[in-house]
mmCIF file of C-alpha atoms and ligand atoms in Angstrom:
data_model
loop_
_atom_site.group_PDB
_atom_site.id
_atom_site.type_symbol
_atom_site.label_atom_id
_atom_site.label_comp_id
_atom_site.label_asym_id
_atom_site.label_seq_id
_atom_site.Cartn_x
_atom_site.Cartn_y
_atom_site.Cartn_z
ATOM 1 C CA UNK G 1 24.655 -16.727 -5.410
ATOM 2 C CA UNK G 2 24.066 -15.941 -9.054
ATOM 3 C CA UNK G 3 21.275 -13.426 -9.474
ATOM 4 C CA UNK G 4 18.956 -12.677 -12.381
ATOM 5 C CA UNK G 5 17.524 -9.192 -11.888
ATOM 6 C CA UNK G 6 14.233 -8.632 -13.714
ATOM 7 C CA UNK G 7 13.806 -4.856 -14.028
ATOM 8 C CA UNK G 8 16.240 -1.972 -13.778
ATOM 9 C CA UNK G 9 13.817 0.830 -12.880
ATOM 10 C CA UNK G 10 13.900 2.847 -9.654
ATOM 11 C CA UNK G 11 14.003 -0.120 -7.266
ATOM 12 C CA UNK G 12 16.032 -2.399 -9.587
ATOM 13 C CA UNK G 13 18.671 0.338 -9.913
ATOM 14 C CA UNK G 14 18.752 0.644 -6.112
ATOM 15 C CA UNK G 15 19.210 -3.114 -5.671
ATOM 16 C CA UNK G 16 22.058 -3.132 -8.192
ATOM 17 C CA UNK G 17 23.839 -0.298 -6.385
ATOM 18 C CA UNK G 18 23.425 -1.813 -2.896
ATOM 19 C CA UNK G 19 24.643 -5.236 -4.050
ATOM 20 C CA UNK G 20 27.676 -3.690 -5.755
ATOM 21 C CA UNK G 21 28.492 -1.599 -2.661
ATOM 22 C CA UNK G 22 28.074 -4.384 -0.094
ATOM 23 C CA UNK G 23 29.122 -7.430 -2.098
ATOM 24 C CA UNK G 24 32.593 -7.920 -0.555
ATOM 25 C CA UNK G 25 31.322 -7.642 3.019
ATOM 26 C CA UNK G 26 28.595 -10.217 2.384
ATOM 27 C CA UNK G 27 30.949 -12.538 0.507
ATOM 28 C CA UNK G 28 33.252 -12.710 3.492
ATOM 29 C CA UNK G 29 30.350 -13.006 5.979
ATOM 30 C CA UNK G 30 28.406 -15.725 4.123
ATOM 31 C CA UNK G 31 31.352 -17.415 2.398
ATOM 32 C CA UNK G 32 29.688 -17.277 -0.983
ATOM 33 C CA UNK G 33 30.483 -15.381 -4.194
ATOM 34 C CA UNK G 34 27.668 -13.003 -5.188
ATOM 35 C CA UNK G 35 27.134 -11.995 -8.749
ATOM 36 C CA UNK G 36 24.348 -10.262 -10.687
ATOM 37 C CA UNK G 37 24.659 -12.375 -13.802
ATOM 38 C CA UNK G 38 21.853 -10.987 -15.978
ATOM 39 C CA UNK G 39 19.531 -8.007 -15.949
ATOM 40 C CA UNK G 40 16.238 -7.794 -17.832
ATOM 41 C CA UNK G 41 15.382 -4.373 -19.308
ATOM 42 C CA UNK G 42 12.563 -3.228 -21.577
ATOM 43 C CA UNK G 43 14.706 -0.999 -23.765
ATOM 44 C CA UNK G 44 18.288 -2.122 -24.493
ATOM 45 C CA UNK G 45 19.260 1.305 -25.838
ATOM 46 C CA UNK G 46 17.872 3.527 -23.093
ATOM 47 C CA UNK G 47 20.373 5.950 -21.519
ATOM 48 C CA UNK G 48 20.726 5.115 -17.807
ATOM 49 C CA UNK G 49 22.152 7.017 -14.857
ATOM 50 C CA UNK G 50 23.523 3.725 -13.553
ATOM 51 C CA UNK G 51 26.640 2.158 -15.138
ATOM 52 C CA UNK G 52 26.077 -1.500 -15.921
ATOM 53 C CA UNK G 53 28.241 -3.747 -18.084
ATOM 54 C CA UNK G 54 26.272 -4.099 -21.340
ATOM 55 C CA UNK G 55 27.083 -7.829 -21.510
ATOM 56 C CA UNK G 56 24.754 -8.563 -18.565
ATOM 57 C CA UNK G 57 21.782 -6.704 -20.030
ATOM 58 C CA UNK G 58 19.111 -8.497 -22.050
ATOM 59 C CA UNK G 59 15.496 -7.998 -23.069
ATOM 60 C CA UNK G 60 14.790 -11.752 -23.068
ATOM 61 C CA UNK G 61 13.137 -12.671 -19.796
ATOM 62 C CA UNK G 62 12.933 -16.416 -20.418
ATOM 63 C CA UNK G 63 16.688 -16.659 -21.061
ATOM 64 C CA UNK G 64 17.268 -15.429 -17.507
ATOM 65 C CA UNK G 65 14.575 -17.509 -15.870
ATOM 66 C CA UNK G 66 15.776 -20.679 -17.619
ATOM 67 C CA UNK G 67 19.507 -20.019 -17.161
ATOM 68 C CA UNK G 68 20.721 -23.057 -15.149
ATOM 69 C CA UNK G 69 23.574 -21.048 -13.629
ATOM 70 C CA UNK G 70 21.204 -18.517 -12.030
ATOM 71 C CA UNK G 71 19.885 -19.606 -8.625
ATOM 72 C CA UNK G 72 18.054 -16.465 -7.490
ATOM 73 C CA UNK G 73 15.594 -14.269 -9.375
ATOM 74 C CA UNK G 74 14.674 -10.767 -8.243
ATOM 75 C CA UNK G 75 11.383 -9.781 -9.904
ATOM 76 C CA UNK G 76 10.848 -6.027 -10.146
ATOM 77 C CA UNK G 77 9.015 -5.640 -13.432
ATOM 78 C CA UNK G 78 5.622 -5.033 -11.762
ATOM 79 C CA UNK G 79 2.250 -5.859 -13.296
ATOM 80 C CA UNK G 80 0.343 -9.085 -13.015
ATOM 81 C CA UNK G 81 0.302 -11.901 -15.561
ATOM 82 C CA UNK G 82 3.794 -11.673 -17.051
ATOM 83 C CA UNK G 83 5.438 -11.294 -13.646
ATOM 84 C CA UNK G 84 3.428 -14.206 -12.235
ATOM 85 C CA UNK G 85 4.377 -16.440 -15.151
ATOM 86 C CA UNK G 86 8.084 -15.623 -14.741
ATOM 87 C CA UNK G 87 8.031 -16.142 -10.971
ATOM 88 C CA UNK G 88 6.334 -19.540 -11.295
ATOM 89 C CA UNK G 89 8.729 -20.630 -14.075
ATOM 90 C CA UNK G 90 11.702 -19.555 -11.958
ATOM 91 C CA UNK G 91 10.456 -21.483 -8.914
ATOM 92 C CA UNK G 92 9.723 -24.548 -11.024
ATOM 93 C CA UNK G 93 13.304 -24.371 -12.293
ATOM 94 C CA UNK G 94 14.474 -24.542 -8.662
ATOM 95 C CA UNK G 95 15.317 -20.855 -8.253
ATOM 96 C CA UNK G 96 14.692 -18.716 -5.186
ATOM 97 C CA UNK G 97 12.500 -15.708 -5.935
ATOM 98 C CA UNK G 98 12.433 -12.290 -4.315
ATOM 99 C CA UNK G 99 9.800 -9.783 -5.408
ATOM 100 C CA UNK G 100 8.508 -6.320 -4.588
ATOM 101 C CA UNK G 101 5.405 -6.817 -6.700
ATOM 102 C CA UNK G 102 2.362 -6.290 -4.465
ATOM 103 C CA UNK G 103 -0.079 -6.848 -7.349
ATOM 104 C CA UNK G 104 1.186 -10.388 -7.910
ATOM 105 C CA UNK G 105 1.638 -11.211 -4.221
ATOM 106 C CA UNK G 106 -1.821 -9.974 -3.220
ATOM 107 C CA UNK G 107 -3.605 -11.721 -6.103
ATOM 108 C CA UNK G 108 -1.564 -14.937 -6.258
ATOM 109 C CA UNK G 109 -0.414 -15.375 -2.667
ATOM 110 C CA UNK G 110 -1.750 -18.949 -2.304
ATOM 111 C CA UNK G 111 -0.298 -20.189 -5.574
ATOM 112 C CA UNK G 112 3.086 -18.514 -4.961
ATOM 113 C CA UNK G 113 3.528 -20.082 -1.532
ATOM 114 C CA UNK G 114 2.378 -23.496 -2.797
ATOM 115 C CA UNK G 115 4.811 -23.352 -5.722
ATOM 116 C CA UNK G 116 7.711 -22.236 -3.538
ATOM 117 C CA UNK G 117 7.058 -24.981 -0.970
ATOM 118 C CA UNK G 118 6.579 -27.655 -3.640
ATOM 119 C CA UNK G 119 9.879 -26.757 -5.289
ATOM 120 C CA UNK G 120 11.797 -26.252 -2.042
ATOM 121 C CA UNK G 121 12.811 -22.673 -2.911
ATOM 122 C CA UNK G 122 12.764 -19.445 -0.931
ATOM 123 C CA UNK G 123 10.065 -16.907 -1.740
ATOM 124 C CA UNK G 124 10.728 -13.412 -0.359
ATOM 125 C CA UNK G 125 8.240 -10.539 -0.630
ATOM 126 C CA UNK G 126 9.325 -8.077 2.065
ATOM 127 C CA UNK G 127 9.507 -5.236 -0.497
ATOM 128 C CA UNK G 128 5.867 -5.651 -1.492
ATOM 129 C CA UNK G 129 4.549 -3.668 1.494
ATOM 130 C CA UNK G 130 5.756 -0.322 2.878
ATOM 131 C CA UNK G 131 9.160 -0.012 1.188
ATOM 132 C CA UNK G 132 11.885 0.075 3.826
ATOM 133 C CA UNK G 133 9.681 -0.869 6.798
ATOM 134 C CA UNK G 134 10.226 -4.557 7.706
ATOM 135 C CA UNK G 135 6.519 -5.205 8.303
ATOM 136 C CA UNK G 136 6.220 -8.572 6.517
ATOM 137 C CA UNK G 137 8.772 -10.462 8.588
ATOM 138 C CA UNK G 138 7.660 -8.649 11.746
ATOM 139 C CA UNK G 139 3.970 -9.457 11.230
ATOM 140 C CA UNK G 140 4.637 -13.082 10.236
ATOM 141 C CA UNK G 141 6.446 -13.617 13.510
ATOM 142 C CA UNK G 142 4.059 -11.499 15.568
ATOM 143 C CA UNK G 143 0.995 -13.433 14.447
ATOM 144 C CA UNK G 144 2.669 -16.755 15.329
ATOM 145 C CA UNK G 145 2.645 -15.553 18.938
ATOM 146 C CA UNK G 146 -0.310 -13.158 19.099
ATOM 147 C CA UNK G 147 -3.933 -12.825 18.004
ATOM 148 C CA UNK G 148 -3.885 -9.726 15.837
ATOM 149 C CA UNK G 149 -6.586 -7.321 16.937
ATOM 150 C CA UNK G 150 -5.990 -4.555 14.411
ATOM 151 C CA UNK G 151 -3.672 -3.225 11.729
ATOM 152 C CA UNK G 152 -3.851 0.413 10.781
ATOM 153 C CA UNK G 153 -1.666 2.841 8.994
ATOM 154 C CA UNK G 154 -0.448 4.956 6.170
ATOM 155 C CA UNK G 155 0.694 2.396 3.588
ATOM 156 C CA UNK G 156 1.163 4.591 0.516
ATOM 157 C CA UNK G 157 4.023 7.058 0.194
ATOM 158 C CA UNK G 158 2.744 8.953 -2.849
ATOM 159 C CA UNK G 159 -0.575 9.947 -1.288
ATOM 160 C CA UNK G 160 1.118 10.828 1.988
ATOM 161 C CA UNK G 161 3.524 13.034 0.049
ATOM 162 C CA UNK G 162 0.641 14.732 -1.817
ATOM 163 C CA UNK G 163 -1.510 15.297 1.288
ATOM 164 C CA UNK G 164 1.512 16.513 3.245
ATOM 165 C CA UNK G 165 2.380 19.052 0.526
ATOM 166 C CA UNK G 166 -1.270 20.189 0.371
ATOM 167 C CA UNK G 167 -1.551 20.532 4.167
ATOM 168 C CA UNK G 168 1.815 22.013 5.046
ATOM 169 C CA UNK G 169 2.820 23.973 1.955
ATOM 170 C CA UNK G 170 -0.585 24.643 0.360
ATOM 171 C CA UNK G 171 0.744 23.192 -2.908
ATOM 172 C CA UNK G 172 -2.088 21.979 -5.177
ATOM 173 C CA UNK G 173 -2.964 18.338 -5.785
ATOM 174 C CA UNK G 174 -1.746 18.154 -9.413
ATOM 175 C CA UNK G 175 1.660 19.721 -8.749
ATOM 176 C CA UNK G 176 2.230 17.582 -5.628
ATOM 177 C CA UNK G 177 1.433 14.443 -7.650
ATOM 178 C CA UNK G 178 3.815 15.515 -10.414
ATOM 179 C CA UNK G 179 6.594 15.953 -7.848
ATOM 180 C CA UNK G 180 5.886 12.510 -6.345
ATOM 181 C CA UNK G 181 6.177 11.000 -9.833
ATOM 182 C CA UNK G 182 9.445 12.807 -10.548
ATOM 183 C CA UNK G 183 11.023 11.550 -7.316
ATOM 184 C CA UNK G 184 9.972 7.989 -8.206
ATOM 185 C CA UNK G 185 7.468 7.377 -5.402
ATOM 186 C CA UNK G 186 4.426 6.911 -7.648
ATOM 187 C CA UNK G 187 3.548 3.743 -9.573
ATOM 188 C CA UNK G 188 3.948 3.933 -13.373
ATOM 189 C CA UNK G 189 0.205 4.543 -13.487
ATOM 190 C CA UNK G 190 -0.372 6.789 -10.450
ATOM 191 C CA UNK G 191 -4.094 5.952 -10.460
ATOM 192 C CA UNK G 192 -3.093 2.967 -8.320
ATOM 193 C CA UNK G 193 -1.693 5.350 -5.717
ATOM 194 C CA UNK G 194 -4.258 8.146 -5.694
ATOM 195 C CA UNK G 195 -7.338 5.909 -5.945
ATOM 196 C CA UNK G 196 -6.093 3.747 -3.078
ATOM 197 C CA UNK G 197 -5.491 0.481 -5.017
ATOM 198 C CA UNK G 198 -1.825 0.336 -4.000
ATOM 199 C CA UNK G 199 -2.764 0.625 -0.304
ATOM 200 C CA UNK G 200 -5.612 -1.862 -0.890
ATOM 201 C CA UNK G 201 -3.121 -4.456 -2.227
ATOM 202 C CA UNK G 202 -0.746 -3.854 0.684
ATOM 203 C CA UNK G 203 -3.565 -4.150 3.220
ATOM 204 C CA UNK G 204 -4.729 -7.368 1.527
ATOM 205 C CA UNK G 205 -1.219 -8.832 1.990
ATOM 206 C CA UNK G 206 -1.068 -7.740 5.643
ATOM 207 C CA UNK G 207 -4.563 -9.126 6.416
ATOM 208 C CA UNK G 208 -3.691 -12.391 4.647
ATOM 209 C CA UNK G 209 -0.661 -12.767 6.919
ATOM 210 C CA UNK G 210 -2.363 -11.561 10.113
ATOM 211 C CA UNK G 211 -5.497 -13.707 9.744
ATOM 212 C CA UNK G 212 -4.108 -16.701 7.758
ATOM 213 C CA UNK G 213 -6.708 -16.294 5.023
ATOM 214 C CA UNK G 214 -5.911 -15.253 1.455
ATOM 215 C CA UNK G 215 -7.845 -11.980 1.216
ATOM 216 C CA UNK G 216 -7.921 -10.682 -2.364
ATOM 217 C CA UNK G 217 -7.486 -6.900 -2.689
ATOM 218 C CA UNK G 218 -10.709 -6.307 -4.602
ATOM 219 C CA UNK G 219 -12.694 -7.544 -1.591
ATOM 220 C CA UNK G 220 -11.534 -4.574 0.497
ATOM 221 C CA UNK G 221 -13.693 -1.421 0.208
ATOM 222 C CA UNK G 222 -11.436 1.310 -1.116
ATOM 223 C CA UNK G 223 -11.559 5.041 -1.730
ATOM 224 C CA UNK G 224 -8.638 7.249 -2.716
ATOM 225 C CA UNK G 225 -7.712 10.900 -2.324
ATOM 226 C CA UNK G 226 -8.424 12.315 -5.789
ATOM 227 C CA UNK G 227 -11.527 14.204 -4.639
ATOM 228 C CA UNK G 228 -9.735 16.058 -1.840
ATOM 229 C CA UNK G 229 -9.240 19.710 -2.784
ATOM 230 C CA UNK G 230 -7.213 22.538 -1.218
ATOM 231 C CA UNK G 231 -10.542 23.790 0.160
ATOM 232 C CA UNK G 232 -11.126 20.501 2.047
ATOM 233 C CA UNK G 233 -7.596 20.476 3.417
ATOM 234 C CA UNK G 234 -7.962 23.999 4.716
ATOM 235 C CA UNK G 235 -11.511 23.403 6.086
ATOM 236 C CA UNK G 236 -10.394 20.370 8.109
ATOM 237 C CA UNK G 237 -7.234 22.141 9.239
ATOM 238 C CA UNK G 238 -9.444 24.762 10.900
ATOM 239 C CA UNK G 239 -11.175 21.914 12.736
ATOM 240 C CA UNK G 240 -7.790 20.592 13.959
ATOM 241 C CA UNK G 241 -7.385 17.654 11.564
ATOM 242 C CA UNK G 242 -4.864 16.427 8.979
ATOM 243 C CA UNK G 243 -6.082 14.129 6.149
ATOM 244 C CA UNK G 244 -4.277 10.810 5.586
ATOM 245 C CA UNK G 245 -5.034 7.884 3.307
ATOM 246 C CA UNK G 246 -5.587 5.190 5.918
ATOM 247 C CA UNK G 247 -5.700 1.433 5.540
ATOM 248 C CA UNK G 248 -7.096 -0.527 8.445
ATOM 249 C CA UNK G 249 -8.351 -3.910 9.507
ATOM 250 C CA UNK G 250 -9.995 -4.828 12.794
ATOM 251 C CA UNK G 251 -11.061 -8.104 14.347
ATOM 252 C CA UNK G 252 -14.502 -8.358 15.954
ATOM 253 C CA UNK G 253 -15.486 -11.728 17.465
ATOM 254 C CA UNK G 254 -15.290 -14.219 14.583
ATOM 255 C CA UNK G 255 -15.052 -11.584 11.857
ATOM 256 C CA UNK G 256 -12.756 -8.856 10.650
ATOM 257 C CA UNK G 257 -13.384 -5.637 8.758
ATOM 258 C CA UNK G 258 -10.950 -3.877 6.445
ATOM 259 C CA UNK G 259 -11.078 -0.662 4.465
ATOM 260 C CA UNK G 260 -8.900 1.916 2.692
ATOM 261 C CA UNK G 261 -10.196 5.481 2.850
ATOM 262 C CA UNK G 262 -9.123 9.044 3.655
ATOM 263 C CA UNK G 263 -9.216 9.602 7.405
ATOM 264 C CA UNK G 264 -8.922 12.824 9.385
ATOM 265 C CA UNK G 265 -6.491 12.468 12.255
ATOM 266 C CA UNK G 266 -6.126 14.908 15.104
ATOM 267 C CA UNK G 267 -3.219 17.225 14.377
ATOM 268 C CA UNK G 268 -1.488 16.027 17.575
ATOM 269 C CA UNK G 269 -1.853 12.334 16.726
ATOM 270 C CA UNK G 270 1.329 10.429 15.922
ATOM 271 C CA UNK G 271 -0.045 9.604 12.445
ATOM 272 C CA UNK G 272 -0.589 13.308 11.681
ATOM 273 C CA UNK G 273 3.125 13.877 11.805
ATOM 274 C CA UNK G 274 4.261 11.303 9.266
ATOM 275 C CA UNK G 275 5.883 13.550 6.659
ATOM 276 C CA UNK G 276 6.591 13.191 2.933
ATOM 277 C CA UNK G 277 6.590 9.672 1.480
ATOM 278 C CA UNK G 278 6.955 8.044 4.876
ATOM 279 C CA UNK G 279 4.661 5.208 5.911
ATOM 280 C CA UNK G 280 3.583 4.161 9.367
ATOM 281 C CA UNK G 281 1.884 0.946 10.472
ATOM 282 C CA UNK G 282 0.502 0.098 13.881
ATOM 283 C CA UNK G 283 -0.334 -3.521 14.686
ATOM 284 C CA UNK G 284 -1.939 -4.681 17.893
ATOM 285 C CA UNK G 285 -1.453 -8.192 19.259
ATOM 286 C CA UNK G 286 -2.874 -9.609 22.499
ATOM 287 C CA UNK G 287 0.581 -10.183 24.061
ATOM 288 C CA UNK G 288 2.785 -7.536 22.478
ATOM 289 C CA UNK G 289 0.222 -4.683 22.598
ATOM 290 C CA UNK G 290 0.493 -1.977 19.947
ATOM 291 C CA UNK G 291 3.644 -2.003 17.860
ATOM 292 C CA UNK G 292 4.319 1.028 15.657
ATOM 293 C CA UNK G 293 6.739 0.987 12.753
ATOM 294 C CA UNK G 294 7.512 4.023 10.643
ATOM 295 C CA UNK G 295 10.004 4.719 7.902
ATOM 296 C CA UNK G 296 10.404 5.417 4.218
ATOM 297 C CA UNK G 297 7.569 3.636 2.434
ATOM 298 C CA UNK G 298 8.689 4.238 -1.135
ATOM 299 C CA UNK G 299 11.667 5.281 -3.201
ATOM 300 C CA UNK G 300 14.802 3.697 -4.595
ATOM 301 C CA UNK G 301 16.963 2.756 -1.624
ATOM 302 C CA UNK G 302 14.395 2.037 1.116
ATOM 303 C CA UNK G 303 12.533 -0.420 -1.138
ATOM 304 C CA UNK G 304 15.788 -1.872 -2.489
ATOM 305 C CA UNK G 305 16.844 -2.389 1.143
ATOM 306 C CA UNK G 306 13.771 -4.585 1.655
ATOM 307 C CA UNK G 307 14.594 -6.633 -1.465
ATOM 308 C CA UNK G 308 18.152 -7.083 -0.266
ATOM 309 C CA UNK G 309 16.964 -8.155 3.206
ATOM 310 C CA UNK G 310 15.394 -11.181 1.494
ATOM 311 C CA UNK G 311 18.659 -11.884 -0.356
ATOM 312 C CA UNK G 312 20.463 -11.914 2.982
ATOM 313 C CA UNK G 313 17.897 -14.380 4.341
ATOM 314 C CA UNK G 314 18.715 -16.670 1.423
ATOM 315 C CA UNK G 315 22.466 -16.276 1.990
ATOM 316 C CA UNK G 316 21.997 -16.883 5.724
ATOM 317 C CA UNK G 317 19.728 -19.882 5.038
ATOM 318 C CA UNK G 318 16.872 -18.406 7.128
ATOM 319 C CA UNK G 319 13.434 -19.953 6.836
ATOM 320 C CA UNK G 320 10.983 -17.966 4.730
ATOM 321 C CA UNK G 321 7.967 -16.317 6.411
ATOM 322 C CA UNK G 322 4.653 -17.550 5.027
ATOM 323 C CA UNK G 323 1.084 -17.334 6.299
ATOM 324 C CA UNK G 324 -0.739 -20.649 6.748
ATOM 325 C CA UNK G 325 -3.818 -20.296 4.583
ATOM 326 C CA UNK G 326 -6.613 -22.580 5.616
ATOM 327 C CA UNK G 327 -5.710 -22.228 9.285
ATOM 328 C CA UNK G 328 -7.516 -18.864 9.629
ATOM 329 C CA UNK G 329 -10.887 -19.006 11.393
ATOM 330 C CA UNK G 330 -12.165 -15.445 10.896
ATOM 331 C CA UNK G 331 -14.599 -14.454 8.164
ATOM 332 C CA UNK G 332 -14.205 -11.206 6.262
ATOM 333 C CA UNK G 333 -16.997 -8.645 6.550
ATOM 334 C CA UNK G 334 -15.800 -5.665 4.440
ATOM 335 C CA UNK G 335 -17.240 -2.521 6.002
ATOM 336 C CA UNK G 336 -20.393 -4.153 7.322
ATOM 337 C CA UNK G 337 -21.186 -3.140 10.882
ATOM 338 C CA UNK G 338 -18.655 -0.250 10.816
ATOM 339 C CA UNK G 339 -19.599 3.194 12.035
ATOM 340 C CA UNK G 340 -17.832 6.544 12.066
ATOM 341 C CA UNK G 341 -18.131 10.320 12.110
ATOM 342 C CA UNK G 342 -17.630 11.858 8.694
ATOM 343 C CA UNK G 343 -16.576 15.172 7.182
ATOM 344 C CA UNK G 344 -18.684 15.649 4.045
ATOM 345 C CA UNK G 345 -18.461 18.359 1.366
ATOM 346 C CA UNK G 346 -20.965 18.645 -1.463
ATOM 347 C CA UNK G 347 -20.514 21.382 -4.075
ATOM 348 C CA UNK G 348 -23.457 21.272 -6.497
ATOM 349 C CA UNK G 349 -22.645 24.707 -7.943
ATOM 350 C CA UNK G 350 -26.071 26.223 -7.195
ATOM 351 C CA UNK G 351 -27.329 27.726 -3.976
ATOM 352 C CA UNK G 352 -30.849 26.473 -4.747
ATOM 353 C CA UNK G 353 -29.604 22.861 -4.674
ATOM 354 C CA UNK G 354 -27.751 23.424 -1.399
ATOM 355 C CA UNK G 355 -31.023 24.641 0.142
ATOM 356 C CA UNK G 356 -32.878 21.522 -1.027
ATOM 357 C CA UNK G 357 -30.075 19.275 0.265
ATOM 358 C CA UNK G 358 -30.362 20.979 3.655
ATOM 359 C CA UNK G 359 -34.105 20.297 3.723
ATOM 360 C CA UNK G 360 -33.452 16.653 2.815
ATOM 361 C CA UNK G 361 -30.865 16.259 5.571
ATOM 362 C CA UNK G 362 -33.356 17.672 8.069
ATOM 363 C CA UNK G 363 -36.071 15.275 6.879
ATOM 364 C CA UNK G 364 -33.690 12.300 7.107
ATOM 365 C CA UNK G 365 -32.755 13.218 10.684
ATOM 366 C CA UNK G 366 -29.000 13.081 10.010
ATOM 367 C CA UNK G 367 -27.307 14.280 13.156
ATOM 368 C CA UNK G 368 -24.597 16.682 12.035
ATOM 369 C CA UNK G 369 -23.060 20.125 12.274
ATOM 370 C CA UNK G 370 -23.499 22.140 9.094
ATOM 371 C CA UNK G 371 -21.179 24.791 7.660
ATOM 372 C CA UNK G 372 -22.573 26.298 4.491
ATOM 373 C CA UNK G 373 -21.255 28.948 2.162
ATOM 374 C CA UNK G 374 -22.306 30.143 -1.289
ATOM 375 C CA UNK G 375 -20.827 27.175 -3.182
ATOM 376 C CA UNK G 376 -20.418 24.348 -0.703
ATOM 377 C CA UNK G 377 -22.321 22.426 1.866
ATOM 378 C CA UNK G 378 -19.940 21.107 4.505
ATOM 379 C CA UNK G 379 -21.137 18.866 7.324
ATOM 380 C CA UNK G 380 -19.582 16.916 10.149
ATOM 381 C CA UNK G 381 -21.830 13.986 11.020
ATOM 382 C CA UNK G 382 -22.325 12.271 14.331
ATOM 383 C CA UNK G 383 -21.519 8.552 14.461
ATOM 384 C CA UNK G 384 -23.340 6.889 11.606
ATOM 385 C CA UNK G 385 -23.175 3.705 9.565
ATOM 386 C CA UNK G 386 -20.220 3.754 7.179
ATOM 387 C CA UNK G 387 -22.342 2.066 4.530
ATOM 388 C CA UNK G 388 -25.050 4.723 4.814
ATOM 389 C CA UNK G 389 -22.512 7.485 4.078
ATOM 390 C CA UNK G 390 -20.985 5.562 1.151
ATOM 391 C CA UNK G 391 -24.438 4.935 -0.371
ATOM 392 C CA UNK G 392 -25.477 8.570 0.080
ATOM 393 C CA UNK G 393 -22.267 9.893 -1.501
ATOM 394 C CA UNK G 394 -22.578 7.445 -4.383
ATOM 395 C CA UNK G 395 -25.905 9.058 -5.211
ATOM 396 C CA UNK G 396 -24.243 12.502 -5.052
ATOM 397 C CA UNK G 397 -21.520 11.256 -7.407
ATOM 398 C CA UNK G 398 -24.139 10.094 -9.867
ATOM 399 C CA UNK G 399 -25.414 13.679 -10.066
ATOM 400 C CA UNK G 400 -21.875 14.775 -11.047
ATOM 401 C CA UNK G 401 -21.611 17.214 -8.148
ATOM 402 C CA UNK G 402 -18.100 17.784 -6.842
ATOM 403 C CA UNK G 403 -17.829 16.189 -3.398
ATOM 404 C CA UNK G 404 -15.490 14.742 -0.825
ATOM 405 C CA UNK G 405 -15.960 12.766 2.374
ATOM 406 C CA UNK G 406 -13.488 11.591 4.981
ATOM 407 C CA UNK G 407 -13.912 9.577 8.171
ATOM 408 C CA UNK G 408 -12.845 11.265 11.386
ATOM 409 C CA UNK G 409 -10.517 9.007 13.379
ATOM 410 C CA UNK G 410 -11.975 7.839 16.729
HETATM 411 N N1 LIG C 501 3.829 3.826 -5.189
HETATM 412 C C1 LIG C 501 4.099 3.225 -3.924
HETATM 413 C C2 LIG C 501 3.909 4.260 -2.836
HETATM 414 C C3 LIG C 501 5.499 2.697 -3.930
HETATM 415 O O1 LIG C 501 3.806 5.446 -3.169
HETATM 416 O O2 LIG C 501 3.847 3.897 -1.666
HETATM 417 C C4 LIG C 501 5.814 1.774 -2.800
HETATM 418 O O3 LIG C 501 4.977 0.672 -2.767
#
């Protein structure tokens, strides 16, 4: 196996180290020489903590992708168009491709599978969802046997790290995010993490596999954690809850719903105790029941481990795991028909406005418990339509009043 490694960032560096450490064992097990022949970097002169022979480093992506000696490409440059172009070129040149790029997989899933199948190459994407947790291969096999009823979980390490720091150590949002970036959990633009887009992409990939329909990420309603303040975390803690950024999908008759939003879980719930950058996914199938997987969802070695698991599949000549788009019978409904209880905080900055909001809530007959202080109106609603809450809070947003709302887990 001659590898072209595209990207030597956090995960690329981890892959390089694991391959170097394990190479001899794999060579004797699989009877094949393994060599990282070329590595693509953005900056040839950057000082790196990892020691790599300078002769293998290049900043010319096409040279690697077109190199006839290279049979396997590992794409870890992230982003959309450029990565997609390189992956397709590599496959068309007969090379196996392994990627951890959830943006490309979620957006281009159909085209990537078609191109891999057409060119008879292996396409591995285990590292695109939940770092070290082997959810892709597990779900691909599970759905071949089971009807998947639901998927739910904490799919983003950065936001779990931030919320965990805020809940357990009372460290503020900004400092917790800075720490997550320093450790290498966050995406290069952390907006993708904190606004939920990273979890949205991962959920889109999982739904696409579970329901055999290519669900694009932008179709999934999504809200992140950037509005959650220390005040919210401490208010919900007094009620017995821990906030988590949750991604979930649920089948109902011939439809399925999916959503990414902050959810309050009971402090004794198994999800409440997922610490740091860990992820946890629960999937329910009609034969297997609920399967729970938890582990490190981000970071150098856990994610590199997932990349390498695909390399071992190639070495062991295992069949790749692909969904069968077109076979799926369910239609996607977004959040339509969903209900929930919600924690809502509105901080308009003036007591007069809080009083008028209270009068409005009474007029509208919203069933809820109200906790009010000088600056904030906090309510816990009874079961209500998810869409009604989202529409109401959108109107609050438009008035530029600080606010936050989170669904309370059933
Ligand atoms: N930024 C991602 C996370 C990395 O925090 O989960 C792994 O996908």
